[in-house]
Structures are given as C-alpha cells and as structure tokens.
PDB file of C-alpha atoms and ligand atoms in Angstrom:
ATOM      1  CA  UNK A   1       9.787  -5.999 -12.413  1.00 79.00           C
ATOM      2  CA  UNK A   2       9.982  -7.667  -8.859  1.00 82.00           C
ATOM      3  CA  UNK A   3       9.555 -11.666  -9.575  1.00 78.00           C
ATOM      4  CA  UNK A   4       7.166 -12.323  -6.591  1.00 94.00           C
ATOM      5  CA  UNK A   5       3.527 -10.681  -6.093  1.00 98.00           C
ATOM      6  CA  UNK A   6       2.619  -9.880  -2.797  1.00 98.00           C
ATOM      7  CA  UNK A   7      -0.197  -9.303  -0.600  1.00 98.00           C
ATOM      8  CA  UNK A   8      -0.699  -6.217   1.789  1.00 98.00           C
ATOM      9  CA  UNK A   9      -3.959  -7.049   4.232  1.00 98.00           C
ATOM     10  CA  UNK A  10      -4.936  -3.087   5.430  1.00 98.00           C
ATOM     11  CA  UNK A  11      -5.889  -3.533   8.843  1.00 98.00           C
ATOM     12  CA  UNK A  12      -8.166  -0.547   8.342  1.00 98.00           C
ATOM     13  CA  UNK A  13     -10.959  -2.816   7.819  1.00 98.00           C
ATOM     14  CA  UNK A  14      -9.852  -5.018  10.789  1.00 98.00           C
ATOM     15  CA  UNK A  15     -11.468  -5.156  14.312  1.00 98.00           C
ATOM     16  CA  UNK A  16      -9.680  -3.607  16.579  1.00 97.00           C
ATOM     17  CA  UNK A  17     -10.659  -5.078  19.221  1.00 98.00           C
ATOM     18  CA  UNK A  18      -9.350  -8.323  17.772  1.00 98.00           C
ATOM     19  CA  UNK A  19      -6.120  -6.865  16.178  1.00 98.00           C
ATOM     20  CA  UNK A  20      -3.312  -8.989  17.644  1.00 98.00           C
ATOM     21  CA  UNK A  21      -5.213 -12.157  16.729  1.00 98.00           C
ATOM     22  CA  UNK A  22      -6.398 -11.120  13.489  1.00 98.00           C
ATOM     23  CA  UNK A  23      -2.336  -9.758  12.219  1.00 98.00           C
ATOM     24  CA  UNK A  24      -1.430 -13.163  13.283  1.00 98.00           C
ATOM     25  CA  UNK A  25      -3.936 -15.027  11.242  1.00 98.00           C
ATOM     26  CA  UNK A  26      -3.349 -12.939   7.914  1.00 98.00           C
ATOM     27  CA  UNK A  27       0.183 -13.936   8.551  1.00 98.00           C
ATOM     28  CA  UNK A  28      -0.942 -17.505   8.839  1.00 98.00           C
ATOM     29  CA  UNK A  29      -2.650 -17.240   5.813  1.00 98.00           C
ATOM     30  CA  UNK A  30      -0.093 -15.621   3.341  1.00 98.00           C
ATOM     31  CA  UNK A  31      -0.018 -12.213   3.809  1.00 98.00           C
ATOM     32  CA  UNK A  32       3.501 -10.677   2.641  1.00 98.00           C
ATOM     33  CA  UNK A  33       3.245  -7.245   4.272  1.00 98.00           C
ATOM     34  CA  UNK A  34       1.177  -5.518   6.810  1.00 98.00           C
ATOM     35  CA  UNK A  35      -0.316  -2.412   5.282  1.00 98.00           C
ATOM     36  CA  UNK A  36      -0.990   0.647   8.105  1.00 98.00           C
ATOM     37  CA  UNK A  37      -3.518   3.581   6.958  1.00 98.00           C
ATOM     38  CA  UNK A  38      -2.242   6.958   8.716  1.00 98.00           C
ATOM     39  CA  UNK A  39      -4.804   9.865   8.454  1.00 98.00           C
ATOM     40  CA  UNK A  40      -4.429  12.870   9.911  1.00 98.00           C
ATOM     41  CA  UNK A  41      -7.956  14.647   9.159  1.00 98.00           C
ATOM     42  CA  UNK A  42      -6.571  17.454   7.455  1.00 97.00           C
ATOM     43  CA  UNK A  43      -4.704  15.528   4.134  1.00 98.00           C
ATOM     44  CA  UNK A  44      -8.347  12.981   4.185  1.00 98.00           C
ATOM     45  CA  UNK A  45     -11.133  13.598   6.033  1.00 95.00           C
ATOM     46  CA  UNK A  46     -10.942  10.686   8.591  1.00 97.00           C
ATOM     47  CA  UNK A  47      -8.696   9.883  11.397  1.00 98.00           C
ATOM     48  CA  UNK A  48      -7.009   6.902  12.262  1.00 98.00           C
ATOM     49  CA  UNK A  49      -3.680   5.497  14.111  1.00 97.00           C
ATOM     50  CA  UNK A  50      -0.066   6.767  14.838  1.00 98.00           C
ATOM     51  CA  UNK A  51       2.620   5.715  15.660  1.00 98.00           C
ATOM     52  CA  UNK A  52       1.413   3.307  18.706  1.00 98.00           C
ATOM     53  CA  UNK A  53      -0.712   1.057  16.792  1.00 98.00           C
ATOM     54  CA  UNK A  54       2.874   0.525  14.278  1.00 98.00           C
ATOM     55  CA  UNK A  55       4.749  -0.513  17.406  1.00 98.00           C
ATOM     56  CA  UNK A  56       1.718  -2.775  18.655  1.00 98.00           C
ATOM     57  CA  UNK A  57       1.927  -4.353  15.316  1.00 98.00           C
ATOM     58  CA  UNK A  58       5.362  -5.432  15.628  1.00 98.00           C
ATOM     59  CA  UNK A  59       5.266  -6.410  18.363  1.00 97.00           C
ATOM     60  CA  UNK A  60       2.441  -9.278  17.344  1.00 96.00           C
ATOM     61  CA  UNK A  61       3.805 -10.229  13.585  1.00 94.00           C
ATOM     62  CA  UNK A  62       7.313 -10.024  12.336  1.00 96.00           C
ATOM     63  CA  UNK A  63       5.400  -9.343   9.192  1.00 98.00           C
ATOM     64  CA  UNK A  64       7.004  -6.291   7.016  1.00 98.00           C
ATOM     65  CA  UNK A  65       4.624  -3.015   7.943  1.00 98.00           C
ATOM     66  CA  UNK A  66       4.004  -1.389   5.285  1.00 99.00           C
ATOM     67  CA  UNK A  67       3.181   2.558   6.469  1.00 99.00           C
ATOM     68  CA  UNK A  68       0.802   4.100   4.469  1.00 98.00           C
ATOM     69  CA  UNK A  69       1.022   8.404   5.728  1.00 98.00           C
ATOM     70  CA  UNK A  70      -2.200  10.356   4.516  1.00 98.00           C
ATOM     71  CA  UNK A  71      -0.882  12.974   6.277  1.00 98.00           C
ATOM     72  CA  UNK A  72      -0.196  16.814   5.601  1.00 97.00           C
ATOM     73  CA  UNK A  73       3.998  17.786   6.523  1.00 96.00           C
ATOM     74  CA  UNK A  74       4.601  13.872   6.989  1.00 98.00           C
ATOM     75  CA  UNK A  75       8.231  15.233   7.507  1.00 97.00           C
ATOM     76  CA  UNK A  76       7.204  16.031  10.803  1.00 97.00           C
ATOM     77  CA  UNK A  77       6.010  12.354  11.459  1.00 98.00           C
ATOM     78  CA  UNK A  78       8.621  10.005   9.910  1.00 98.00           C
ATOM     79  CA  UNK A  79      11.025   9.557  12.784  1.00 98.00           C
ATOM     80  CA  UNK A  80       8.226   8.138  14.834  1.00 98.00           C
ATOM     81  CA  UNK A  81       6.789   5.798  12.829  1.00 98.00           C
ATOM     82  CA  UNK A  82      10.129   4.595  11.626  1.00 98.00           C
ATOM     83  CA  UNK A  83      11.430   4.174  15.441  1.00 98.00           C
ATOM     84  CA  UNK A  84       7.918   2.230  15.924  1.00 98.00           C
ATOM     85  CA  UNK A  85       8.955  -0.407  13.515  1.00 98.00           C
ATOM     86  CA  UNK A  86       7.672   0.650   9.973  1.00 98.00           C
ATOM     87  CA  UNK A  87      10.094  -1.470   7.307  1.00 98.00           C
ATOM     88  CA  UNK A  88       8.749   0.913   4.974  1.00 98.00           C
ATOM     89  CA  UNK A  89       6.873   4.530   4.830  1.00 99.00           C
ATOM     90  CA  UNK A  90       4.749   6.159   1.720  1.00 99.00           C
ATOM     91  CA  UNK A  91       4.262   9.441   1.600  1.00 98.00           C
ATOM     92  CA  UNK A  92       1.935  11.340  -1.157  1.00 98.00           C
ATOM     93  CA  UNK A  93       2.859  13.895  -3.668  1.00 98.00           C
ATOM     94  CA  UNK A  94      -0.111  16.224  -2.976  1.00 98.00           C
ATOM     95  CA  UNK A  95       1.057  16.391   0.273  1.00 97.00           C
ATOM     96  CA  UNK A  96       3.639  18.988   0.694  1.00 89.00           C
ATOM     97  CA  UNK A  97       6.100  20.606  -1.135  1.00 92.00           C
ATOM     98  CA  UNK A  98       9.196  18.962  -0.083  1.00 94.00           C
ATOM     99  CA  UNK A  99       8.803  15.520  -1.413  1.00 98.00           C
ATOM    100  CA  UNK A 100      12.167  14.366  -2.695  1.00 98.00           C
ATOM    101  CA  UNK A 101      13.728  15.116   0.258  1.00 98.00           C
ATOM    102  CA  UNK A 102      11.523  13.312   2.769  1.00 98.00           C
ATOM    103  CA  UNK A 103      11.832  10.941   0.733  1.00 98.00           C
ATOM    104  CA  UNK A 104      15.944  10.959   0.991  1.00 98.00           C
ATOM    105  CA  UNK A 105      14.859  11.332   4.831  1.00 98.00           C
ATOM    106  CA  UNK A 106      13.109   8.059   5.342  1.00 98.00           C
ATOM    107  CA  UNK A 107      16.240   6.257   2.875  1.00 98.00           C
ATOM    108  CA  UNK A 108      18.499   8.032   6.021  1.00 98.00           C
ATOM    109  CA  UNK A 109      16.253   6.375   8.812  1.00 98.00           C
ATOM    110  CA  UNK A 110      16.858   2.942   7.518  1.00 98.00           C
ATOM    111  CA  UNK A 111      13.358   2.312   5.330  1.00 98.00           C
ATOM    112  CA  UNK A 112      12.147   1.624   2.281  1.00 98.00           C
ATOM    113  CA  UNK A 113      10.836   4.726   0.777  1.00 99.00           C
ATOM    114  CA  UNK A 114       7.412   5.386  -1.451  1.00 99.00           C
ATOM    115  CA  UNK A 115       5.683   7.662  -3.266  1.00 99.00           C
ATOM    116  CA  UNK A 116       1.839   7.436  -3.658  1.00 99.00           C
ATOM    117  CA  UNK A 117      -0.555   9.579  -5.978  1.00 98.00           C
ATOM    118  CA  UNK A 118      -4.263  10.000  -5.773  1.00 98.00           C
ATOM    119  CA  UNK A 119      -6.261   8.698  -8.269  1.00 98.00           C
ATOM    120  CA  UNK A 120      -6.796  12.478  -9.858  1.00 98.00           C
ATOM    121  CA  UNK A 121      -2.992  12.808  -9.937  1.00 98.00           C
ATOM    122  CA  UNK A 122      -1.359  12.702 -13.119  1.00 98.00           C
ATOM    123  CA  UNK A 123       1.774   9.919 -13.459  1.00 98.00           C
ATOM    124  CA  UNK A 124       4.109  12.148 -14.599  1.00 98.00           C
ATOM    125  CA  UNK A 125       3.753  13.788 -10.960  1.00 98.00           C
ATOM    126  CA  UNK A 126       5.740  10.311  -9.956  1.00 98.00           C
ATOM    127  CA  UNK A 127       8.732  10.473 -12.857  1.00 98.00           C
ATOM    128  CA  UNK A 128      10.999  12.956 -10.804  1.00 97.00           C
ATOM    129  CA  UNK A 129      11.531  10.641  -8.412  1.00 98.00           C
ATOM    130  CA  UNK A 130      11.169   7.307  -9.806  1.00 98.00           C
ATOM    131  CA  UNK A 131      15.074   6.594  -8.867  1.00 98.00           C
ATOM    132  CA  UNK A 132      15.030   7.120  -5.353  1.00 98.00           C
ATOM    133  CA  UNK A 133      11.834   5.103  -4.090  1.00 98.00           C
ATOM    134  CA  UNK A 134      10.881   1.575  -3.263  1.00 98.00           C
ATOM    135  CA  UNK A 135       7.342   1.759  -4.327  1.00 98.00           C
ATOM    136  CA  UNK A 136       4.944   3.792  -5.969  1.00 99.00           C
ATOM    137  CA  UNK A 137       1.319   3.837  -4.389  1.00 99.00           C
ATOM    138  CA  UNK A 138      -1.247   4.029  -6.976  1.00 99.00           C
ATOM    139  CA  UNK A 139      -4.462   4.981  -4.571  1.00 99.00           C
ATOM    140  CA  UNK A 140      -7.355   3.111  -7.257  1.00 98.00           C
ATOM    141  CA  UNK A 141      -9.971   4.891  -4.930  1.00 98.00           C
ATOM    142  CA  UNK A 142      -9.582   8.075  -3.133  1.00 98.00           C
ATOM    143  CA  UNK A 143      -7.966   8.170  -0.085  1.00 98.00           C
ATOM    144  CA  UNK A 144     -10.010   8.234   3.773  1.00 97.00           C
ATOM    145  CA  UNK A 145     -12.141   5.264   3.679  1.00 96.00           C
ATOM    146  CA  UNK A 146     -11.950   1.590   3.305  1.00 97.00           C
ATOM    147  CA  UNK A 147     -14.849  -0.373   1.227  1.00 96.00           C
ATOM    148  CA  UNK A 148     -14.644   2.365  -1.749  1.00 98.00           C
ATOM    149  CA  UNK A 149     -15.184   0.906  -5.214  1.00 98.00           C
ATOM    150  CA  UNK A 150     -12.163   0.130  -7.380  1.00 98.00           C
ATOM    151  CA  UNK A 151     -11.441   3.036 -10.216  1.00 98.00           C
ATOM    152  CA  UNK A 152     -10.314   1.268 -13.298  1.00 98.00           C
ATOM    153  CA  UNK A 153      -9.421   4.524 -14.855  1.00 98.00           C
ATOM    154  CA  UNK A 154      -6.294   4.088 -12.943  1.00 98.00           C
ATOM    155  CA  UNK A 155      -4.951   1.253 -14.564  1.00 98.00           C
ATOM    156  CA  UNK A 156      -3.917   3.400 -17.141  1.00 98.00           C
ATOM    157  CA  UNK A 157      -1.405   5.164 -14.888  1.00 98.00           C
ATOM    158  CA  UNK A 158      -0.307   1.733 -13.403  1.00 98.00           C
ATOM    159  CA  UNK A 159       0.734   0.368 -17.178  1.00 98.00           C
ATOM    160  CA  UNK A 160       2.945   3.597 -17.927  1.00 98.00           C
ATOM    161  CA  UNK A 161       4.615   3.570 -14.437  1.00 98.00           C
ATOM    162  CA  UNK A 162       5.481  -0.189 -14.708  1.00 98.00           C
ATOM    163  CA  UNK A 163       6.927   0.906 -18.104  1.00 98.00           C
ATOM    164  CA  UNK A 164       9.425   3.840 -17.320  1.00 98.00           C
ATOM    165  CA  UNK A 165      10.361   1.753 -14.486  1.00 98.00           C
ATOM    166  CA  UNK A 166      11.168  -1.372 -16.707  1.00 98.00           C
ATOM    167  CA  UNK A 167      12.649   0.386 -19.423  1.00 98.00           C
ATOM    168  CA  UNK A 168      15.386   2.036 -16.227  1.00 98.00           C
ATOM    169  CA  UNK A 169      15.309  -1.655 -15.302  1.00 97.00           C
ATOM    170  CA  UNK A 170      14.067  -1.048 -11.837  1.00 97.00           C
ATOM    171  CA  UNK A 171      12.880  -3.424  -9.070  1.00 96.00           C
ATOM    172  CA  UNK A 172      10.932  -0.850  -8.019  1.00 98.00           C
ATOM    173  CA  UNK A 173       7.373  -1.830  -6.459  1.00 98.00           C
ATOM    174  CA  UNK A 174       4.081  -0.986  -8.377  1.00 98.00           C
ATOM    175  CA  UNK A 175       1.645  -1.504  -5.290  1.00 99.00           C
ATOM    176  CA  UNK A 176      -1.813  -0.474  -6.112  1.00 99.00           C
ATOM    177  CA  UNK A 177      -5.046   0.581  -2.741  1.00 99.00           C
ATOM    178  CA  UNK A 178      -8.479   0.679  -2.800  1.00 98.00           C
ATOM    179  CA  UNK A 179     -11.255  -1.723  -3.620  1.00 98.00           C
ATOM    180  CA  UNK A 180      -8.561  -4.348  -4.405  1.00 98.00           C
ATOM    181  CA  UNK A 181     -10.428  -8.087  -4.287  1.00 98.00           C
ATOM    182  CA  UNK A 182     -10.368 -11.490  -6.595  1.00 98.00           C
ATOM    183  CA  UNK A 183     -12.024  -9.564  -9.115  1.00 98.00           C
ATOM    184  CA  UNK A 184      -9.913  -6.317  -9.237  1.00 98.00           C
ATOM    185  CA  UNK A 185      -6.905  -7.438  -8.662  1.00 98.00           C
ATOM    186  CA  UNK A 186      -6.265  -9.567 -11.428  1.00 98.00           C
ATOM    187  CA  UNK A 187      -6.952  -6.764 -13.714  1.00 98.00           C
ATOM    188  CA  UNK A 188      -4.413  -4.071 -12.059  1.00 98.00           C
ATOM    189  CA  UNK A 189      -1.753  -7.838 -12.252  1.00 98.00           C
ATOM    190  CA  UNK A 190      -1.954  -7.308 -15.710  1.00 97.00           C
ATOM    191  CA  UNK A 191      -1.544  -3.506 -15.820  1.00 98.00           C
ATOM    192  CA  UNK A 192       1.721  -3.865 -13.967  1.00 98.00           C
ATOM    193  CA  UNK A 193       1.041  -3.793 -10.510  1.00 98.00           C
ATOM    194  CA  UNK A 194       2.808  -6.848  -7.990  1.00 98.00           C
ATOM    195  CA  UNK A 195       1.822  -5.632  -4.581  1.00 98.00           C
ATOM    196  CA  UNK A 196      -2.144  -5.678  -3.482  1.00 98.00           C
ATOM    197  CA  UNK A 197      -3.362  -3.947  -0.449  1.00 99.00           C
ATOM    198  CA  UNK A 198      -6.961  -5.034   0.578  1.00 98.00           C
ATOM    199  CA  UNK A 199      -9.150  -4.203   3.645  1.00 98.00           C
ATOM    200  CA  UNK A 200     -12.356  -4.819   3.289  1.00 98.00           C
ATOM    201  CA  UNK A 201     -11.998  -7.628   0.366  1.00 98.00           C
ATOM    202  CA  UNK A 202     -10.486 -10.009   3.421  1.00 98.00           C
ATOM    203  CA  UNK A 203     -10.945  -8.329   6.953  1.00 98.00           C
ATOM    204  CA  UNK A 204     -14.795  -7.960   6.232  1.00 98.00           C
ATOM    205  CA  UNK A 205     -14.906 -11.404   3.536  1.00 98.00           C
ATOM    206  CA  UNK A 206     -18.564 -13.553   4.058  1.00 98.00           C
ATOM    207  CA  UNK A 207     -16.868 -16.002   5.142  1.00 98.00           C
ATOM    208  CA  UNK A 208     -13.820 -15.054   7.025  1.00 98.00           C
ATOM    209  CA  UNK A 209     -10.263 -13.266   6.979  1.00 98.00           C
ATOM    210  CA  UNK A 210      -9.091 -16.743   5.511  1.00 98.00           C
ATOM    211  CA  UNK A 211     -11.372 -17.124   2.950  1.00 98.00           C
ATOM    212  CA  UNK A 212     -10.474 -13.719   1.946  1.00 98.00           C
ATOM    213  CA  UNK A 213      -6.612 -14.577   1.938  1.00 98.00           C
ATOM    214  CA  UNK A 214      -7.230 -17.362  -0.015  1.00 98.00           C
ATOM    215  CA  UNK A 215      -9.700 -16.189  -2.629  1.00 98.00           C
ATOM    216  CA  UNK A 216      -7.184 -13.663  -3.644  1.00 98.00           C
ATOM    217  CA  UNK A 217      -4.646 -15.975  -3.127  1.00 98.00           C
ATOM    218  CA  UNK A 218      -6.272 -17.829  -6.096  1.00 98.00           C
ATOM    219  CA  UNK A 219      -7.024 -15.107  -8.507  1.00 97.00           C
ATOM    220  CA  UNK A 220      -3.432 -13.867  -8.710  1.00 97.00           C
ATOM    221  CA  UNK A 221      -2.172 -17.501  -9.354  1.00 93.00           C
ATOM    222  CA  UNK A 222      -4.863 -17.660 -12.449  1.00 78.00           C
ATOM    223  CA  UNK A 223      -3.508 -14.181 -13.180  1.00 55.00           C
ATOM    224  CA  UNK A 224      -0.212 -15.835 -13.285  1.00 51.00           C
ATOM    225  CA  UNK A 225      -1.492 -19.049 -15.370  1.00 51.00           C
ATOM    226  CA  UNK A 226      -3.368 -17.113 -17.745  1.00 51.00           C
ATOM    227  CA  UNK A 227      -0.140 -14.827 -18.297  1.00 49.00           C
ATOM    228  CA  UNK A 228       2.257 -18.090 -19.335  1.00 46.00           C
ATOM    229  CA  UNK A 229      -0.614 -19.940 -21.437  1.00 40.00           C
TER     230      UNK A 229
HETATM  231  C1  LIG B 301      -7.876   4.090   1.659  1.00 91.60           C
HETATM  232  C2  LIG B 301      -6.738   3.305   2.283  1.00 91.60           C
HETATM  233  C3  LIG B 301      -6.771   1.865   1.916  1.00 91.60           C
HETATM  234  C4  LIG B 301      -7.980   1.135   2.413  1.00 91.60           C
HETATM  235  C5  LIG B 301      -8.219  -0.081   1.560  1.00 91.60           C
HETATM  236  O1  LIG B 301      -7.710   5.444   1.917  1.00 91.60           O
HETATM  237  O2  LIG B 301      -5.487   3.825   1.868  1.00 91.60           O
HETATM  238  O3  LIG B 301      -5.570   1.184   2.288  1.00 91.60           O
HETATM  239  O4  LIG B 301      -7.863   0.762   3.768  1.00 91.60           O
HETATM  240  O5  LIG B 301      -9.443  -0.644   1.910  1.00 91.60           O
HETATM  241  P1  LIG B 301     -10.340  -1.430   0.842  1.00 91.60           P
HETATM  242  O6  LIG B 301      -9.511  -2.559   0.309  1.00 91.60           O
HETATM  243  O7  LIG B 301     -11.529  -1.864   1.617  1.00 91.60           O
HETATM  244  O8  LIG B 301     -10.685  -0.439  -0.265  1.00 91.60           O
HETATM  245 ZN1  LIG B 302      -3.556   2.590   2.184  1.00 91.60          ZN
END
C-alpha cells in the first residue's frame, strides 16, 4: 500500500467568499491534496462548481486537486476540468455505462485516474478495473451533501479493496469521503484506507480550519503508533 497517508480538505464545506485564503491556509497546515466536489443535479441532487472554480484553485495553491465528478456522462466533462488544472479526476461507477474507457480517457489527458462507488455499491463493482486507476473512492456517506454522518458499514468494502489491491501489489490509493474526522478516520486507517477527504470536520471545526488540520493530523499519527506497538 502507498507508505504515506494523506489528507484531502473538501472545500465544499469552505466559505467561498474566503476561498483563496482559506486553500492557502489548509496548505499551511498540512493538507496533501485539494479535494473538489462536482455535482451536476442530475447524478446528486445538489449543484456545485465546474471547471472555473478548478482553475481558481490553482491558481492560489500548487496543492494537488483532487477532482471529485458526481456527474452523469462525465465523459463529456473531463477535458475541461483536466485543462483547468485537476492532477487527478474520479469518476463513479453508477454513473454511466462507459467507465473503463473514461477512465483510459483521463490516463490520455495526463491525470491520475479514479474510480469511486456509493456506499450501496457492491466492491466487486470496482475489481474490473482495479489495474488501470489511481484511486478508488469509497463515498462512507452518500453523495450531495457535506456534514453527513460517517457509514461504518463501509469499512467492510474498504478492507477487501485494500486486499485485492495488495495481493496484485498495487500502489493504488484507497481514499475514503464523507463524515471523515479524528474519530472516523482512524477507524477507516485501519480498514485500509491512506487518503482522508474532510469538509466539514476542518472547514466548519469549533475552533478553526487549523485546529481541524491538526486534530486529524493527530489521530492518524496515534493510528500509526497504535499500529507499530
Ligand atoms: C459528499 C462529498 C464530500 C463532502 C465531504 O458528497 O463528496 O467530499 O464534501 O464533506 P464532509 O467531510 O463534511 O462529510
Ligand atoms: Zn467528494
């Protein structure tokens, strides 16, 4: 499995009036990736950014943006966001029918490609393609909203995946979204996942976007502790 964990701050749960300055504090603070929620209104029933707010983003981090597509027919949308600056797109199984070669697509464009699945998605729905993607997107709430409670029925899922892809030996991400904080993600660290995307947990944390950083910060390195003792 990858040998570093890293943290994905969703700037869902950001204010966007105070984006610039808020992307360049999370980066301050540790963040490894930027994650970007797309929503079309049609795949989720909200609707969020495109392919401007990816390009804004760049240009105010050089943090790795990390494009989340909860989109119907993202083939339509991939050239955009990948000329906007995403290092890396994920697009969902349940949403079309041509996912291995979108998929090959984004690999063409020059990013890192993943695959997600909701959380009533079976695994297996993952396995055909487990050889040609970056990261697989385990959603541990259902997609459209930020602030949903973590589903630990998921972990399940996240324990085989990080098994078929150690037994091929794969480097392969295990990144796991929704209601992801210092108490949940510890538990889907030890299922198998090493990249944690949070919104609320830091953008909306008592006592600040820092705080947030570093309280989960702190309860991945325990994670790690606990894991050697
Ligand atoms: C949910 C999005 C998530 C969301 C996470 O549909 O994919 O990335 O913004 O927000 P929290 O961490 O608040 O659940
Ligand atoms: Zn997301």
């Amino acid at each position: 499995m990858p040998s570093r964990l890293l943290i994905a701050p969703s700037i869902l749960s950001a204010d966007f009036a105070r984006l610039g300055e808020l992307i360049r504090e999370a980066e301050q603070n540790g963040a490894d990736w930027l994650h970007i929620d797309v929503m079309d209104g049609h795949f989720v029933p909200n609707l969020t950014m495109g392919p401007v707010v990816v390009e804004a983003c760049k240009r105010a981090s050089r943090l790795y943006l990390d494009v989340h597509l909860m989109v119907e027919n993202p083939e339509l949308h991939i050239e955009a966001f990948a000329a906007a600056g995403a290092g890396g797109l994920t697009i969902h199984v349940e949403a079309g029918p041509n996912l291995h070669r979108t998929l090959q697509v984004i690999r063409g464009l020059g990013c890192k490609a993943g695959v997600a699945i909701n959380p009533g998605t079976p695994a297996e729905a993952v396995q055909p393609v487990l050889g040609i993607v970056d990261l697989v997107l385990l959603m541990t709430v259902n997609p459209g909203h930020s602030g949903q409670s973590f589903l630990p029925e998921v972990l399940d899922k996240v324990r085989r995946i990080r098994a078929w892809l150690d037994a091929a030996g794969s480097v392969t991400h295990v990144q796991v979204d929704g209601g992801i904080g210092a108490e949940t993600a510890p538990l889907a660290r030890a299922a198998g996942a090493d990249v944690f995307v949070a919104g609320n947990a830091l953008f909306k944390h008592p006592q600040g976007l820092a705080a947030g950083m570093a309280a989960l910060h702190a309860a991945l390195a325990e994670q790690r502790s606990d894991s050697t003792a």
